[in-house]
XYZ file of C-alpha atoms in Angstrom:
301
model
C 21.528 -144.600 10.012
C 19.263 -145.384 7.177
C 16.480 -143.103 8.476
C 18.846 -140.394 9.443
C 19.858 -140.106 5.808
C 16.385 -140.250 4.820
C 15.272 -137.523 7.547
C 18.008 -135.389 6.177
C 17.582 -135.476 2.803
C 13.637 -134.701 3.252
C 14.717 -131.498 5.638
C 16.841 -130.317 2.298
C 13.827 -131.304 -0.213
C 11.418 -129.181 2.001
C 14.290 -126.006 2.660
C 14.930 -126.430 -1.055
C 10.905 -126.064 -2.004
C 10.574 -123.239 0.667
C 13.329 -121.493 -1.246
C 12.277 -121.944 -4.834
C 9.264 -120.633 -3.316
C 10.214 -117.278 -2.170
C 12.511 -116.857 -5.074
C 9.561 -117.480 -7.432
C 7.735 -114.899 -5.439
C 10.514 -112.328 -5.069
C 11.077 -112.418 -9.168
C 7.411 -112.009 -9.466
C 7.380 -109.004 -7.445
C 10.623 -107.204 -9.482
C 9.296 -108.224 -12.792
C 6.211 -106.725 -11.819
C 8.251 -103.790 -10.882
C 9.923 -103.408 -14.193
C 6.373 -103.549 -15.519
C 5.315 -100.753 -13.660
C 8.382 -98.679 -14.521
C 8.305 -99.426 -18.311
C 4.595 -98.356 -18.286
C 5.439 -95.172 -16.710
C 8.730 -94.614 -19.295
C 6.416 -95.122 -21.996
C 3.543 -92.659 -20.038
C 6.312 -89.984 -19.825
C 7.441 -89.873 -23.454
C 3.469 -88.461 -24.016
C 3.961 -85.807 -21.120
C 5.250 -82.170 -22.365
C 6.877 -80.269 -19.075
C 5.839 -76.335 -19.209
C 6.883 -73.997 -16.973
C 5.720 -70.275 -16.569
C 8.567 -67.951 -15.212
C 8.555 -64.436 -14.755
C 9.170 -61.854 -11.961
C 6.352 -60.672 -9.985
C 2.655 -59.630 -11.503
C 4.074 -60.687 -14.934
C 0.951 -61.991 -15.737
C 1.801 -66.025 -15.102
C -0.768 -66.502 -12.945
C -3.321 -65.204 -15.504
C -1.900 -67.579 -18.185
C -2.569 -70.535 -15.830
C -6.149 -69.552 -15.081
C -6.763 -69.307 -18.798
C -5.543 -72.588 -19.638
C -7.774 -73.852 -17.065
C -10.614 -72.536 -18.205
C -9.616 -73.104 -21.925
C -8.085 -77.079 -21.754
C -10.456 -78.651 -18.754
C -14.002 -78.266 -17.058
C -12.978 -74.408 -16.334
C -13.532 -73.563 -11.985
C -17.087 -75.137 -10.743
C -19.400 -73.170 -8.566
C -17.776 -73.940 -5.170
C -13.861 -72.646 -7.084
C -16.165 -69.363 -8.293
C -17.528 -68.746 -4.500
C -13.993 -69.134 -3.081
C -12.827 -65.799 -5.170
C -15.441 -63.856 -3.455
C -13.137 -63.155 -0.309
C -10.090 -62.435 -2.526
C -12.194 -59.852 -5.102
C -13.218 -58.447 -2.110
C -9.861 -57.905 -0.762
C -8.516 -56.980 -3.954
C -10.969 -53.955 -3.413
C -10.344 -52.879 -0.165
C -6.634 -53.211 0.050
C -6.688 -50.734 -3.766
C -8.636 -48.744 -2.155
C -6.402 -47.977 0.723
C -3.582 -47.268 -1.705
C -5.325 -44.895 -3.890
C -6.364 -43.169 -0.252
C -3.187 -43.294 1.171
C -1.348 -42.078 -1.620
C -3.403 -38.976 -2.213
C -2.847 -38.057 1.348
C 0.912 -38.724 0.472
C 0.878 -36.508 -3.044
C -0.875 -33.353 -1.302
C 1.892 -33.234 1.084
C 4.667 -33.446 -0.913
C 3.920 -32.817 -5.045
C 4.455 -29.542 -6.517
C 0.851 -29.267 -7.326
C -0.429 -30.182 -4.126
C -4.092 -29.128 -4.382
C -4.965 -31.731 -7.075
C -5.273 -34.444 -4.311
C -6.328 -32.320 -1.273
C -10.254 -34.171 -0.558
C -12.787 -32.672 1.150
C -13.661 -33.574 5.109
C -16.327 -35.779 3.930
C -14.577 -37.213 1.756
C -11.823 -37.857 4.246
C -14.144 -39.614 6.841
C -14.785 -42.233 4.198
C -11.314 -42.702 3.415
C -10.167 -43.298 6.768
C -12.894 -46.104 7.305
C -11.497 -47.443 4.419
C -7.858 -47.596 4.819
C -8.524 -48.825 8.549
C -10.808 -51.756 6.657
C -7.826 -52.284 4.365
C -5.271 -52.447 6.624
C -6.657 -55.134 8.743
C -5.980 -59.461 8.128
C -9.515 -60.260 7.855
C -11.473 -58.058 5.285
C -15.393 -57.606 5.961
C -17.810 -58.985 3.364
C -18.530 -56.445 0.768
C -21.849 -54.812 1.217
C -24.538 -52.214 -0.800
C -23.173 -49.981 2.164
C -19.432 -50.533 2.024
C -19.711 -50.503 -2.060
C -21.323 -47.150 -2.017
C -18.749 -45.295 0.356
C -16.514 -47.016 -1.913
C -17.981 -45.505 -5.082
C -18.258 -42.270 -3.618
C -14.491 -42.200 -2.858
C -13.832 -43.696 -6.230
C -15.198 -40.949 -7.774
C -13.629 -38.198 -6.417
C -11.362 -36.447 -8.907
C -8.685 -36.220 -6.174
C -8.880 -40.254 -6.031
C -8.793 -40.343 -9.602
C -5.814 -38.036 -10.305
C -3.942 -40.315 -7.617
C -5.169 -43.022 -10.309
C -3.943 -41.637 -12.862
C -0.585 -41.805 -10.757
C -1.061 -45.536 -9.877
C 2.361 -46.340 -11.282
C 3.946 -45.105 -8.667
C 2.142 -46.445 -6.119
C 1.791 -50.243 -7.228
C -2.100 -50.116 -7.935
C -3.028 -53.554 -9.287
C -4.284 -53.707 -12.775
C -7.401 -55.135 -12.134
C -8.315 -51.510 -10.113
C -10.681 -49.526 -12.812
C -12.580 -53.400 -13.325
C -13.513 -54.004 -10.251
C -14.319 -50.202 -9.320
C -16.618 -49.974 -12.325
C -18.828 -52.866 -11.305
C -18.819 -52.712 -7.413
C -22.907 -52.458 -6.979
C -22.584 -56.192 -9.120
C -19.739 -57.496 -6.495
C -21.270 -56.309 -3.417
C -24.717 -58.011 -4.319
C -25.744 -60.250 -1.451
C -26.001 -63.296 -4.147
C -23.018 -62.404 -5.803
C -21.118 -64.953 -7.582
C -18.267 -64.251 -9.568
C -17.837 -64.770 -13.610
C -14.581 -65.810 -15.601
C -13.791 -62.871 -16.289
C -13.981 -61.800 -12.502
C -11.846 -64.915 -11.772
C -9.243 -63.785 -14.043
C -9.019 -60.102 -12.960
C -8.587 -61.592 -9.447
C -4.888 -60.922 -7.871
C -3.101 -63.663 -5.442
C 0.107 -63.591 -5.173
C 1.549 -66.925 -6.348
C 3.703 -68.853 -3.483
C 4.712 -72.133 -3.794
C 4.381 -74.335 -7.026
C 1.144 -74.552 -8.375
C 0.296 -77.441 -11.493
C -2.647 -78.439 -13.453
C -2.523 -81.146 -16.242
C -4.357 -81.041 -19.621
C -4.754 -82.358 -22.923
C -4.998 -80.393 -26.426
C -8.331 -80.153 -28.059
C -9.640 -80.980 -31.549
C -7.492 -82.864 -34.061
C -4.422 -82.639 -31.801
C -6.280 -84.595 -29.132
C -5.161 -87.643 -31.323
C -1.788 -87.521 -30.898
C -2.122 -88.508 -27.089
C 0.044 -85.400 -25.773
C -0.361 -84.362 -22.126
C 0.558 -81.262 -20.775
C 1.713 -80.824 -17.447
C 1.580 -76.976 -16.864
C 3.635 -75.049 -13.548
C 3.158 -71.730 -12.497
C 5.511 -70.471 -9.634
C 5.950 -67.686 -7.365
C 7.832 -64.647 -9.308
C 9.219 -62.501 -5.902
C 12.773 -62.464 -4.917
C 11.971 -64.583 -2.115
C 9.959 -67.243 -4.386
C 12.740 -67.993 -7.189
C 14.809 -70.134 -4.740
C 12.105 -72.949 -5.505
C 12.166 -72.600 -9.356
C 15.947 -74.244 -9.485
C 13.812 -77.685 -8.779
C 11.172 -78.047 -11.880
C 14.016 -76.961 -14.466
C 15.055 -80.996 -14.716
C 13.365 -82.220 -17.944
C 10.968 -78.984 -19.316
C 10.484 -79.008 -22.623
C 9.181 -75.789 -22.883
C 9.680 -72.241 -21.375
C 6.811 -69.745 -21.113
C 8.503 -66.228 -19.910
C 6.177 -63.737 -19.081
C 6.863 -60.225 -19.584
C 4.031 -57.531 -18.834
C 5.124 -54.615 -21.096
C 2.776 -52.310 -19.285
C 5.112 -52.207 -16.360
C 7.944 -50.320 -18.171
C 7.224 -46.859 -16.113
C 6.607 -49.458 -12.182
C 8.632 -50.527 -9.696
C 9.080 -54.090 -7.776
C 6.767 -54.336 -5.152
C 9.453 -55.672 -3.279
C 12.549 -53.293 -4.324
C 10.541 -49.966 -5.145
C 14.301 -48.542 -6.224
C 14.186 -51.576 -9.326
C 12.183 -50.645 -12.031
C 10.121 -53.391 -13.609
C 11.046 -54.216 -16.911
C 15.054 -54.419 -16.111
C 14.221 -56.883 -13.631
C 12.207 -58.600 -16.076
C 15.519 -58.448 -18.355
C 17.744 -59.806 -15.844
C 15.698 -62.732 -14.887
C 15.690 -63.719 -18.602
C 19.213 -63.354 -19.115
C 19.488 -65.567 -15.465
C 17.045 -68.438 -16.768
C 18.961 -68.627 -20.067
C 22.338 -69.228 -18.376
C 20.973 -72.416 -16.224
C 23.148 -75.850 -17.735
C 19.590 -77.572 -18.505
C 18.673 -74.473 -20.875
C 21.493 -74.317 -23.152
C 19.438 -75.259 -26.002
C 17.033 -72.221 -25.552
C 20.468 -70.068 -24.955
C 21.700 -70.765 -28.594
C 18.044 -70.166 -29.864
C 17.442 -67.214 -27.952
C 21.515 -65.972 -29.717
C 20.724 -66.754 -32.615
C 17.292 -64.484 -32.718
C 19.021 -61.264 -31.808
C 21.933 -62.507 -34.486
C 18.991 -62.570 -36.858
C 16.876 -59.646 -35.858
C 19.999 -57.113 -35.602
């Protein structure tokens, strides 16, 4: 009976140890938790939240590319290279447009004979718009860049330019015509400034994270920067980063007061552009920035 007891009180000793065990392990584990979250509490008070909005080609994109090359190590030699496909696109697909919308003006404007071009010209300007129309655009060549040129220069091409408004020709068109012997070159690798002329349409959510420079770098701020999509079809996905910004960067390009959406080509620009302002202002988590943005035109009347 003795050694029963004895047996019995050892199995509760040893479940008793096993348990003061785990529990010493298991409060280990949460406090180190709590550690972990604390650090990341304090992390986040140091973290400003800013967002770029603004419809389409607003100029957000730009912005973003800027602050990269302005805040950290800028785009390295293999980021440069990967351009070189979209430049070239950028080229061939305005190229189409200008060609395609001269054919489009000598049919139906009042002063037709401004864009009629000449059959040469025409032979090149097919070749071109069939290159531009395709998925997968052709390395640009001395060849291709020439033809290019040629049509370029034609003065029924360059009255369509002077047109582009109405046919949503990108504003990085006259740049990239005027150095096209420099961008075909079979070595070519583009510059900054190429980089930032450069047109891709935005999808998605795109972030980069930086610190200020100089004196400010002292105070430990980070910036965590977002550029987004500005289509119709993109602002769906905006409605997620609005939680805890502390600052809104709206883009407005003031250039496109006389352009349409690319998207809606009855909505002109700059009303959009209104619109969405007057939309991002009336989200809950924006209220501050609603009575700011009041009291401005109170002041300013």
């Amino acid at each position: 009976m003795l050694i029963t007891v004895l047996e019995n009180m050892g199995l509760l000793c040893s479940k008793n140890r096993r348990f003061t065990e785990a529990d010493a392990e298991e409060n280990a584990q949460a406090a180190e938790i709590d550690r972990r979250i604390e650090q990341e509490r304090k992390a986040e008070k140091h973290i400003q939240k800013l967002l770029l909005l603004g419809a389409g080609e607003s100029g957000k994109s730009t912005i973003f590319k800027q602050i990269k090359l302005l805040f950290q190590t800028g785009f390295d030699e293999d980021e440069l290279k990967s351009y070189i496909s979209v430049i070239h696109a950028n080229i061939y697909q305005t190229i189409k447009i200008l060609y395609d919308g001269s054919k489009e003006f000598a049919q139906n404007d009042a002063d037709s004979s401004k864009y009629v071009l000449s059959n040469e010209i025409k032979v090149i300007g097919e070749k071109l718009s069939e290159i531009g129309s395709r998925l997968d655009y052709p390395r640009l060549n001395r060849e291709l860049a020439q033809e290019i040129e040629t049509l370029w220069k034609d003065s029924a091409i360059q009255e369509t330019y002077a047109h582009g408004n109405e046919l949503q020709v990108p504003d990085c068109t006259h740049y990239f015509m005027e150095n096209l012997q420099r961008l075909s070159d079979a070595n070519y690798i583009p510059t900054k400034e190429d980089v930032l002329y450069a047109r891709v349409r935005t999808t998605g959510v795109v972030e980069i994270q930086f610190s200020p420079v100089g004196e400010n770098k002292k105070s430990g701020e980070v910036y965590r920067l977002f550029d987004v999509g500005g289509q119709r079809n993109e602002r769906r996905k905006w409605i997620h980063l609005f939680e805890g910004v502390t600052a809104v960067i709206f883009c407005a390009a003031i250039s496109e007061y006389d352009q349409t959406l690319f998207e809606d080509e009855q909505k002109n620009r700059m009303v959009e552009t209104k619109e969405l302002f007057d939309w991002v202002l009336k989200q809950p988590c924006f209220e501050v920035f609603l009575m700011l943005y009041y009291a401005f035109c109170v002041s300013t009347r």
